[in-house]
PDB file of C-alpha atoms in Angstrom:
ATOM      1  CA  UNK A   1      94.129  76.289  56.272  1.00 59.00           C
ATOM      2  CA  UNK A   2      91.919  77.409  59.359  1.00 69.00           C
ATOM      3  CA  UNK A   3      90.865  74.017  61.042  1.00 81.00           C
ATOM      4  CA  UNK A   4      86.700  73.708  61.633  1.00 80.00           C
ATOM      5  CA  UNK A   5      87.292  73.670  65.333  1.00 76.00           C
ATOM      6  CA  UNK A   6      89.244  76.844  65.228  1.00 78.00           C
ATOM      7  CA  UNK A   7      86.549  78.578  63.163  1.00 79.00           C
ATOM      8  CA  UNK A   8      84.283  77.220  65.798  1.00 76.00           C
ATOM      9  CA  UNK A   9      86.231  79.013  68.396  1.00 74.00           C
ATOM     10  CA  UNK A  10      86.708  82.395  67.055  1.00 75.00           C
ATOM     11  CA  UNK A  11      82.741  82.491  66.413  1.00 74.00           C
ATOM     12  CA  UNK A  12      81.913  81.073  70.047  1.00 71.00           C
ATOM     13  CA  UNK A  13      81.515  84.185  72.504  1.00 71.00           C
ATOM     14  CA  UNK A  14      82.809  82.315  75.298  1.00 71.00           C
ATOM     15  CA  UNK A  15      85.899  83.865  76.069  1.00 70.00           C
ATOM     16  CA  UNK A  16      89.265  82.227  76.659  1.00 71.00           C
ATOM     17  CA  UNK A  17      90.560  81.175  80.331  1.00 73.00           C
ATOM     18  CA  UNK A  18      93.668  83.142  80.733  1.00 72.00           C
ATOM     19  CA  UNK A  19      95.789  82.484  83.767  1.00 68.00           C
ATOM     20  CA  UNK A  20      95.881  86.184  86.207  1.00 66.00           C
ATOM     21  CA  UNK A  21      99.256  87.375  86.569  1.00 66.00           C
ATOM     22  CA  UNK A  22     100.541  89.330  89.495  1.00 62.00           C
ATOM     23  CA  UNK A  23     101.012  92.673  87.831  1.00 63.00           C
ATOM     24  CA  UNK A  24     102.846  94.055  90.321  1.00 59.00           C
ATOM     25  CA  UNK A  25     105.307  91.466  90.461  1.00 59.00           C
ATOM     26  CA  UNK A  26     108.744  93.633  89.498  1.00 60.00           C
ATOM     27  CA  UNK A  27     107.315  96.656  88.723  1.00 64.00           C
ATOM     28  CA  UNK A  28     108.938  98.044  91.791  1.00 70.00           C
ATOM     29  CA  UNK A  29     112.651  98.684  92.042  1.00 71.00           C
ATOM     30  CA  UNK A  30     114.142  99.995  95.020  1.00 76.00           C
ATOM     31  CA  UNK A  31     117.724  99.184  93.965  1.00 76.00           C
ATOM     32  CA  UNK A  32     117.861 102.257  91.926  1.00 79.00           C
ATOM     33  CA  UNK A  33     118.604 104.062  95.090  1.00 86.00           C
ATOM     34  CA  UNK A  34     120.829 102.935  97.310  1.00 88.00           C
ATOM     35  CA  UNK A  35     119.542 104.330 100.560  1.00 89.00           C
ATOM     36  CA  UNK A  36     116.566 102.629  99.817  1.00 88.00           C
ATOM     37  CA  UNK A  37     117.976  99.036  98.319  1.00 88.00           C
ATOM     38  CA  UNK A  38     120.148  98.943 101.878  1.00 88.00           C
ATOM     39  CA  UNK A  39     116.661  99.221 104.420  1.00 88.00           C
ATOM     40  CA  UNK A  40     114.196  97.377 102.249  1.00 87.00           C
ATOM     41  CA  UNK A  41     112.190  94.239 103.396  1.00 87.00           C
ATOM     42  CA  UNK A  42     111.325  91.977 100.705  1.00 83.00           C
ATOM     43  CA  UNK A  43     109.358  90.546 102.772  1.00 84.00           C
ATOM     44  CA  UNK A  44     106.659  93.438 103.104  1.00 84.00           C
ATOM     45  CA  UNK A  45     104.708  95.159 100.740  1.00 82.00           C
ATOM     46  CA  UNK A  46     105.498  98.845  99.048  1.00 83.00           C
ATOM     47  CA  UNK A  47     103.572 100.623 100.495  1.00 82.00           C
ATOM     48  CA  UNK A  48     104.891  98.896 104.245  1.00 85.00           C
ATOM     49  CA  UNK A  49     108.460  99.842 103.000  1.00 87.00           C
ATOM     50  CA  UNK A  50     107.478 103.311 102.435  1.00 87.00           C
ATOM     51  CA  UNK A  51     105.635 103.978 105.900  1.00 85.00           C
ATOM     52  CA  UNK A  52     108.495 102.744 107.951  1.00 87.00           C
ATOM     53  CA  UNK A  53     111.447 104.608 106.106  1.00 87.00           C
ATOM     54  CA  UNK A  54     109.423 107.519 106.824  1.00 87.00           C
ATOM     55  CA  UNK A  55     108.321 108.534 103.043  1.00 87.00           C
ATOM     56  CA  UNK A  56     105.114 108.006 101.320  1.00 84.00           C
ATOM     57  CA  UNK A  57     104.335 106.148  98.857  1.00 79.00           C
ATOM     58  CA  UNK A  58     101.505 107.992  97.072  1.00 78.00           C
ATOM     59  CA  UNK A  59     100.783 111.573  97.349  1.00 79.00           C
ATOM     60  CA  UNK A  60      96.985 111.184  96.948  1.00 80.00           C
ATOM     61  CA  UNK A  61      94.996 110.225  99.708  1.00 76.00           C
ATOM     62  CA  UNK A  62      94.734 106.399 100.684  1.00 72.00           C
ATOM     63  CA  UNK A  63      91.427 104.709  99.044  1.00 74.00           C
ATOM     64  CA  UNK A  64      90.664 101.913 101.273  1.00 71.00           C
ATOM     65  CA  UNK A  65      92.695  98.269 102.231  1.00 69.00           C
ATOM     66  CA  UNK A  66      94.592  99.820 104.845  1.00 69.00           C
ATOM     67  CA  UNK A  67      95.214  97.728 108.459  1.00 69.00           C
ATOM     68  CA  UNK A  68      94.090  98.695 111.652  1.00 71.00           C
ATOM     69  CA  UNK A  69      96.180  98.105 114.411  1.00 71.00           C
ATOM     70  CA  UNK A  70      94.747  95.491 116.262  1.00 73.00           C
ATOM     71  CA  UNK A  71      94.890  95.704 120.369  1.00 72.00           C
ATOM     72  CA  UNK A  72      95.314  92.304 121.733  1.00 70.00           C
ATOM     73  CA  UNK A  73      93.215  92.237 125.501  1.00 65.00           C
ATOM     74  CA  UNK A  74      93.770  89.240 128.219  1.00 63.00           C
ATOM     75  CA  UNK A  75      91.185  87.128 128.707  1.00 57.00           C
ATOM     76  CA  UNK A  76      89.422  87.916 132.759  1.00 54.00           C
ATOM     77  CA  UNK A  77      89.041  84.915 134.630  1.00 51.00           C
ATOM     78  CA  UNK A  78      86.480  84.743 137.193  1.00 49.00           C
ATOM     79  CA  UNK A  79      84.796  87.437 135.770  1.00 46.00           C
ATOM     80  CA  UNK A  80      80.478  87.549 135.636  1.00 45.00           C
ATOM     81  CA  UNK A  81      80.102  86.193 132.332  1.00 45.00           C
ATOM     82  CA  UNK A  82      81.707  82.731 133.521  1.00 44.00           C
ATOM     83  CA  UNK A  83      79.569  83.341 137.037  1.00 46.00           C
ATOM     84  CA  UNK A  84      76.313  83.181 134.634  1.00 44.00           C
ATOM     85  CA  UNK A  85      77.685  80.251 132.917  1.00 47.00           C
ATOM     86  CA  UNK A  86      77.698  78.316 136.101  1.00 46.00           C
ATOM     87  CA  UNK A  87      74.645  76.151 136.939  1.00 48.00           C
ATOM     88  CA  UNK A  88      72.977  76.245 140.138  1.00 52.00           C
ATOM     89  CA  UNK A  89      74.195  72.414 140.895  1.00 52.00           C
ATOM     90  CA  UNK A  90      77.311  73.954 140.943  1.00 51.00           C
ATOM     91  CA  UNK A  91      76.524  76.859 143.471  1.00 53.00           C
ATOM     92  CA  UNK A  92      75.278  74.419 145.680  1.00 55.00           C
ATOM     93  CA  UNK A  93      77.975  72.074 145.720  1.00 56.00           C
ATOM     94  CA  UNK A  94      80.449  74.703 146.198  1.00 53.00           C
ATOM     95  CA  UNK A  95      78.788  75.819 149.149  1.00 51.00           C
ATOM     96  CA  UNK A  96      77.333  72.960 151.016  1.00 53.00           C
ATOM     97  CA  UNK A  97      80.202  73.239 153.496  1.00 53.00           C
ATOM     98  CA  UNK A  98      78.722  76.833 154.393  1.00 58.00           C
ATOM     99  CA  UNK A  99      75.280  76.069 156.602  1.00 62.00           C
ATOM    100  CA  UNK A 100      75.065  79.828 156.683  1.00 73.00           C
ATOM    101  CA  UNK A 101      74.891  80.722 153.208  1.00 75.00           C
ATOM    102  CA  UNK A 102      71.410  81.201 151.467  1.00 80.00           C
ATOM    103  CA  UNK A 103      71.036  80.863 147.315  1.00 79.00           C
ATOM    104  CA  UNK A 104      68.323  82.463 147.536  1.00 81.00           C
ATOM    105  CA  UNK A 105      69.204  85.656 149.746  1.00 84.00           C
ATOM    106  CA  UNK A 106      69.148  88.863 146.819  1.00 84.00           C
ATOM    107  CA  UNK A 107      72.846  89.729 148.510  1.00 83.00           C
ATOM    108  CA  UNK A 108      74.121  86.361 147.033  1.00 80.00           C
ATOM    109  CA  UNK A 109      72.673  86.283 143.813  1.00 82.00           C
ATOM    110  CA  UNK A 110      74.667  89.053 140.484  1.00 81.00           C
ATOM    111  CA  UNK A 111      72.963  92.007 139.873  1.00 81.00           C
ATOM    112  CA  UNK A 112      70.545  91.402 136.813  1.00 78.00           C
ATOM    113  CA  UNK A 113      69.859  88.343 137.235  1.00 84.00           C
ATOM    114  CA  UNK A 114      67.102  86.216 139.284  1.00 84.00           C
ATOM    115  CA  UNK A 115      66.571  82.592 140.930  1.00 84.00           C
ATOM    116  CA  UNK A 116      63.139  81.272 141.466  1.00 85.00           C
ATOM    117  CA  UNK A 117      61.701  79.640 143.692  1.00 84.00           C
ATOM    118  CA  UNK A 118      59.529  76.387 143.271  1.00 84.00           C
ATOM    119  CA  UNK A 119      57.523  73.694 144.957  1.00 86.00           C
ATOM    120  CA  UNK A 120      57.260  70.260 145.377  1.00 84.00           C
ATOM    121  CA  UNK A 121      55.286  69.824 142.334  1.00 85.00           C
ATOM    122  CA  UNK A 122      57.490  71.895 140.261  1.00 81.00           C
ATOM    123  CA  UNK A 123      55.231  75.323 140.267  1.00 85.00           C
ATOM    124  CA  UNK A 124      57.031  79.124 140.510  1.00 84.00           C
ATOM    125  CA  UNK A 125      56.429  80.244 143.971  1.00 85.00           C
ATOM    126  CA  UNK A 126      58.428  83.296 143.712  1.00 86.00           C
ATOM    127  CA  UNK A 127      61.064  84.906 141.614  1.00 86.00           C
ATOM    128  CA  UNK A 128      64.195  86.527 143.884  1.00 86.00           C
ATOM    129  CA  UNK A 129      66.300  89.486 141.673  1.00 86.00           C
ATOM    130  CA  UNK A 130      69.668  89.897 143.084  1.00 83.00           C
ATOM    131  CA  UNK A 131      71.023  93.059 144.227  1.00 85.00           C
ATOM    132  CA  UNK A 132      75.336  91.586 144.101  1.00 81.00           C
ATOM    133  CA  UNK A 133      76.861  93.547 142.459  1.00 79.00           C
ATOM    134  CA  UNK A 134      80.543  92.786 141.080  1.00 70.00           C
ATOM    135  CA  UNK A 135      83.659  94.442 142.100  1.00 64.00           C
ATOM    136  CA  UNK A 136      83.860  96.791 138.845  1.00 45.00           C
ATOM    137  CA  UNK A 137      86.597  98.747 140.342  1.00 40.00           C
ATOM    138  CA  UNK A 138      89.206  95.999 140.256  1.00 49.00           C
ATOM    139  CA  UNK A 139      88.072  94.812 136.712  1.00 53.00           C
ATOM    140  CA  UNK A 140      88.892  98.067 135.520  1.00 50.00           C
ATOM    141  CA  UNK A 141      91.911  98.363 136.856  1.00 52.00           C
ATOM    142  CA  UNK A 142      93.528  94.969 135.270  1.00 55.00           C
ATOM    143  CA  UNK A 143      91.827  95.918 131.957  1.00 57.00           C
ATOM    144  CA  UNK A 144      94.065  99.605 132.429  1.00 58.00           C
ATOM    145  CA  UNK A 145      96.843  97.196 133.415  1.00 59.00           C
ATOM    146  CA  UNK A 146      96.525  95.158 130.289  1.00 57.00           C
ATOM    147  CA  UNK A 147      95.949  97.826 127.961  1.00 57.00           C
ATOM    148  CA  UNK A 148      99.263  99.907 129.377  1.00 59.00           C
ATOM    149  CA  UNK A 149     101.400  96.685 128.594  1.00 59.00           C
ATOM    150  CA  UNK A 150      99.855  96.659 125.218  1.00 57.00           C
ATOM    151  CA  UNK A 151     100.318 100.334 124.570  1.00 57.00           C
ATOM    152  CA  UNK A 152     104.106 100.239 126.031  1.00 59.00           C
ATOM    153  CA  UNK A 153     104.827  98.016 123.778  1.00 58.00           C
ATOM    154  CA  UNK A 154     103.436  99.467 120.910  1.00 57.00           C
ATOM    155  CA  UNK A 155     105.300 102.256 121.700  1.00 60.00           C
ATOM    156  CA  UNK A 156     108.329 100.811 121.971  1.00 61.00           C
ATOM    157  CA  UNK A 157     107.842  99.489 118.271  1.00 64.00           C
ATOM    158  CA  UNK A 158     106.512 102.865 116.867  1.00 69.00           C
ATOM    159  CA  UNK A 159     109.723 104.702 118.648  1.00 68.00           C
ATOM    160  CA  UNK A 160     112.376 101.944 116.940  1.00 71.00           C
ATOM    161  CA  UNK A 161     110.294 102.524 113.766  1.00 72.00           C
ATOM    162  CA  UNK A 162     110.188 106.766 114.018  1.00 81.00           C
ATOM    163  CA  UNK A 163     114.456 106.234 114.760  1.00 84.00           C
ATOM    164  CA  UNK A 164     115.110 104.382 111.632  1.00 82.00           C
ATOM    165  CA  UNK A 165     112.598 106.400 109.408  1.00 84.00           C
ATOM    166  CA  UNK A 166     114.870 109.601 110.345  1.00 85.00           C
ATOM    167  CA  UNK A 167     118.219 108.221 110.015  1.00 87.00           C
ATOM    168  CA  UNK A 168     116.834 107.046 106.103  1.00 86.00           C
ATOM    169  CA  UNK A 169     115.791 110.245 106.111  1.00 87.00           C
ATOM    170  CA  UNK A 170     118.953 111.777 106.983  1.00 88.00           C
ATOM    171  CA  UNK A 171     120.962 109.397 104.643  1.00 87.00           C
ATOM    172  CA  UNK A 172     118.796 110.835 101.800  1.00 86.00           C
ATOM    173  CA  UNK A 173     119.597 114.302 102.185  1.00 88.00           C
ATOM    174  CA  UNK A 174     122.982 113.252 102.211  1.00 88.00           C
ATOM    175  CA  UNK A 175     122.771 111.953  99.287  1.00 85.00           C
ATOM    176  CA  UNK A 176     120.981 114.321  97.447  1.00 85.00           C
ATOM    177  CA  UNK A 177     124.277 116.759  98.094  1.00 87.00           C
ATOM    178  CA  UNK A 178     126.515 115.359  96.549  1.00 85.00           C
ATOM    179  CA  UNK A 179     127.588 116.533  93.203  1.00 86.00           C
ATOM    180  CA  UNK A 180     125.437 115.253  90.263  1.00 80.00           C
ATOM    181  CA  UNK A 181     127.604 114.169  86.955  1.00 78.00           C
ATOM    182  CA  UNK A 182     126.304 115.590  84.202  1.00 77.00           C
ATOM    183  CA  UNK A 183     125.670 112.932  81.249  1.00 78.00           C
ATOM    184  CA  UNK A 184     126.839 113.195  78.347  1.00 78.00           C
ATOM    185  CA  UNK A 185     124.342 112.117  74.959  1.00 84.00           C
ATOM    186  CA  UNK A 186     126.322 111.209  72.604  1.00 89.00           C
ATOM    187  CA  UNK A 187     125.507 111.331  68.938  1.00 92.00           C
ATOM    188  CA  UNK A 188     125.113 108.100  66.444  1.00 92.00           C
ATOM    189  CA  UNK A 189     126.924 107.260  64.002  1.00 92.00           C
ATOM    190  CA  UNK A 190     124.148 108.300  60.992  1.00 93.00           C
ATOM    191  CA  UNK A 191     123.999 111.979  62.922  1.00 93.00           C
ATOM    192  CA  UNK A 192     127.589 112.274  62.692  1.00 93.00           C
ATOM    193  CA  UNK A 193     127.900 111.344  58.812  1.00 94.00           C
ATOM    194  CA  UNK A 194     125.179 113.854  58.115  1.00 94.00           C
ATOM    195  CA  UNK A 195     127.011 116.456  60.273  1.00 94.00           C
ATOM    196  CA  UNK A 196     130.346 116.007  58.063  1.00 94.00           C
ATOM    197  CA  UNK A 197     128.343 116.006  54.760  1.00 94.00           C
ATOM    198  CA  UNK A 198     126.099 118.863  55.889  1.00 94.00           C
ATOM    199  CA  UNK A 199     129.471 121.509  56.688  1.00 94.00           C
ATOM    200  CA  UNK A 200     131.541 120.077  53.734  1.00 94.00           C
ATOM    201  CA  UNK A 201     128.897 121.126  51.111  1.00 94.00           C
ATOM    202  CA  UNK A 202     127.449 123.825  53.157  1.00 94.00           C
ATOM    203  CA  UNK A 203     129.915 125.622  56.055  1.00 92.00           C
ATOM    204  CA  UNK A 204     127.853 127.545  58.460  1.00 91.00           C
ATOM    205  CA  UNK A 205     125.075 128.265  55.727  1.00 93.00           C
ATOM    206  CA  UNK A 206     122.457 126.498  58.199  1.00 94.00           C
ATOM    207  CA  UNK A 207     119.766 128.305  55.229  1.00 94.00           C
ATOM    208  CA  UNK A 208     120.472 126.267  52.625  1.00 93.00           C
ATOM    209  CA  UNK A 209     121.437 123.231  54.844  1.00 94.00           C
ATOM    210  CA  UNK A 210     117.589 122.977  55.921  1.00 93.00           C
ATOM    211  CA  UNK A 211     116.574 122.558  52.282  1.00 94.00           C
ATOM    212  CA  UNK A 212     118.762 119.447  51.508  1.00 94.00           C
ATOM    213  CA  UNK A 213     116.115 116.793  52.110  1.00 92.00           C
ATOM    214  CA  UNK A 214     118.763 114.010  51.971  1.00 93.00           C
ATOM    215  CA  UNK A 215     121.131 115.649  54.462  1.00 93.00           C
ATOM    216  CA  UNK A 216     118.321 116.862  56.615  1.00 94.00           C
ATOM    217  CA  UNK A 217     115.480 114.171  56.014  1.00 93.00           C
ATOM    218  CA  UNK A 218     113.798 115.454  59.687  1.00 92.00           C
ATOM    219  CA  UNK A 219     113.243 119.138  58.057  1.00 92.00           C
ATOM    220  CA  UNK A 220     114.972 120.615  60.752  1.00 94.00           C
ATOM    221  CA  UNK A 221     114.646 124.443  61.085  1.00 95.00           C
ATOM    222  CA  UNK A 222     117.990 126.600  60.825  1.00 94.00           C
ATOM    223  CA  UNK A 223     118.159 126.832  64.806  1.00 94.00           C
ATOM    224  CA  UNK A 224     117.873 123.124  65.052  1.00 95.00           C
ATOM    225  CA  UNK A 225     121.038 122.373  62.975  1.00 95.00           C
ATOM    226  CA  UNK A 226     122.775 125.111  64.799  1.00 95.00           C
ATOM    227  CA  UNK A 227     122.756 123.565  68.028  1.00 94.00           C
ATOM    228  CA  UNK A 228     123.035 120.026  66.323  1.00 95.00           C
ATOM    229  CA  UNK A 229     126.291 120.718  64.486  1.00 95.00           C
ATOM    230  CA  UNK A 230     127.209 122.824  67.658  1.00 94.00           C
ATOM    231  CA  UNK A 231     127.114 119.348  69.430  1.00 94.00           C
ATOM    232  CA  UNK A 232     128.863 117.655  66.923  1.00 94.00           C
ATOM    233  CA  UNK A 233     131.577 119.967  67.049  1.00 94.00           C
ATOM    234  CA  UNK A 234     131.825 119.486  70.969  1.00 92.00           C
ATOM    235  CA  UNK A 235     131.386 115.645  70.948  1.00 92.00           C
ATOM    236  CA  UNK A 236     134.867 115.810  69.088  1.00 92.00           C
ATOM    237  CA  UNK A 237     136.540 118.258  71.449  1.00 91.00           C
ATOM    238  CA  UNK A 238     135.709 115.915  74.122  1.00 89.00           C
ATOM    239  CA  UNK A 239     137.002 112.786  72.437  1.00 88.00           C
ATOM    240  CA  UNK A 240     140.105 114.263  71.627  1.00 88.00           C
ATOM    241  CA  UNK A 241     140.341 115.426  75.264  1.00 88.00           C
ATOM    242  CA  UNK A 242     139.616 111.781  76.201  1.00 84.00           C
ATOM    243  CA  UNK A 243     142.615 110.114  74.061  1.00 85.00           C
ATOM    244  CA  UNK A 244     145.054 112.880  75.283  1.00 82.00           C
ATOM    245  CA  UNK A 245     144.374 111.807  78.563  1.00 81.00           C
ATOM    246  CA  UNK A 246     144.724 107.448  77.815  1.00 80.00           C
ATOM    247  CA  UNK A 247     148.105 108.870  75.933  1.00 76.00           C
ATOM    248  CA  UNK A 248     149.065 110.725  79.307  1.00 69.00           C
ATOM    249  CA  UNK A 249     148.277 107.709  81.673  1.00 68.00           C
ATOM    250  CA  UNK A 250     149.830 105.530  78.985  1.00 61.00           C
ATOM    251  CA  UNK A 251     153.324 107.169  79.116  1.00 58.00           C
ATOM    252  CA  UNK A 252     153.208 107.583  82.872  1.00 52.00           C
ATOM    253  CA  UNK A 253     152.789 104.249  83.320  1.00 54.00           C
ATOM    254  CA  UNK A 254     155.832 103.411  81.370  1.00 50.00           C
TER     255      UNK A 254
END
């Protein structure tokens, strides 16, 4: 008998905490081909297998929740950004040694920026905008510099990749022309009583064979028996063929 608890719980409409499973987990098996089993990373997903032996995965188009390659770019030192960071104490420490130099001169101050001027008492006397502008043309160049690395080595990497993905490739046609061995369904043991009932009482009468409905409980149609007893007769030629053979290797052998 149901306990009062458990007649509790089946009314409640809370529903149950159930633990997620990984429903992927096994559901692919690249072992069943052995091209395949030989280049594959457990390590990476699918999908990641797939793209770098050069096949795809799924012949609709992709949804969404694929990476971007990401380009990694060195960090610029002395660039403007850590100029602007810089306080003006700093300026003028740096260049107390040169009498010449003038903070407030526009040629000394960056481009889009401004210094102002106060007095004694702390009030804005005037506001200087610079005019320096930074050396863009050597910036660019070391960002060109950067990103060639980068791309040079992502080349390098696709290139390895594009190598292996047509040797797979070439493996698999290989493979695919080679002979295929035809299998061979054999029948059960209930078929093959029916068959030897079926052409005792009957011979090749497949008319009256389709009305016995305890020889032919499936109703099959005159057509259907043919090819059924047609097997039947071959699965025999074939283990007779089978036994002369183990006799042959048998008296070789002694």
């Amino acid at each position: 008998m149901v306990s009062v608890r458990k007649r509790k719980m089946k009314r409640s409409g809370v529903a149950k905490v159930r633990t997620s499973k990984n429903k992927n987990r096994g559901k692919y098996n690249p072992k069943s081909n052995p091209v395949i089993a030989k280049h594959w990373d457990n390590d990476l997903t699918p999908a990641q297998n797939y793209k770098k032996l050069g096949l795809t995965f799924k012949l609709s188009a992709q949804s969404g929740g694929e990476e971007k390659k990401i380009k990694i770019k060195q960090i610029q030192h002395n660039n403007m950004e850590e100029n602007l960071l810089e306080s003006d104490d700093d300026e003028n420490n740096k260049n107390d040694n040169n009498d010449n130099f003038d903070p407030y001169d526009p040629a000394n101050i960056l481009e889009g920026t401004a210094k102002m001027k106060r007095d004694e008492n702390g009030n804005i006397i005037e506001i200087i905008y610079g005019t320096k502008k930074i050396n863009s043309l050597e910036n660019n160049e070391s960002d060109n510099n950067n990103n060639d690395n980068n791309n040079n080595n992502s080349n390098n990497n696709t290139d390895d990749d594009n190598s292996k993905a047509k040797q797979v490739i070439a493996e698999l046609e290989e493979l695919s022309k080679l002979p295929k061995k035809k299998e061979i369904h054999w029948l059960n043991e209930l078929d093959v009583q029916r068959c030897d009932k079926l052409i005792a009482r009957y011979g090749d009468d497949y008319e009256k064979m389709k009305w016995d409905k305890k020889l032919n409980p499936f109703q099959l149609s005159p057509g259907q028996l043919r090819k059924l007893i047609a097997k039947y007769y071959e699965q025999i030629e074939l283990k007779k063929l089978k036994q002369y053979q183990n006799d042959d290797n048998i008296e070789i052998d002694n």
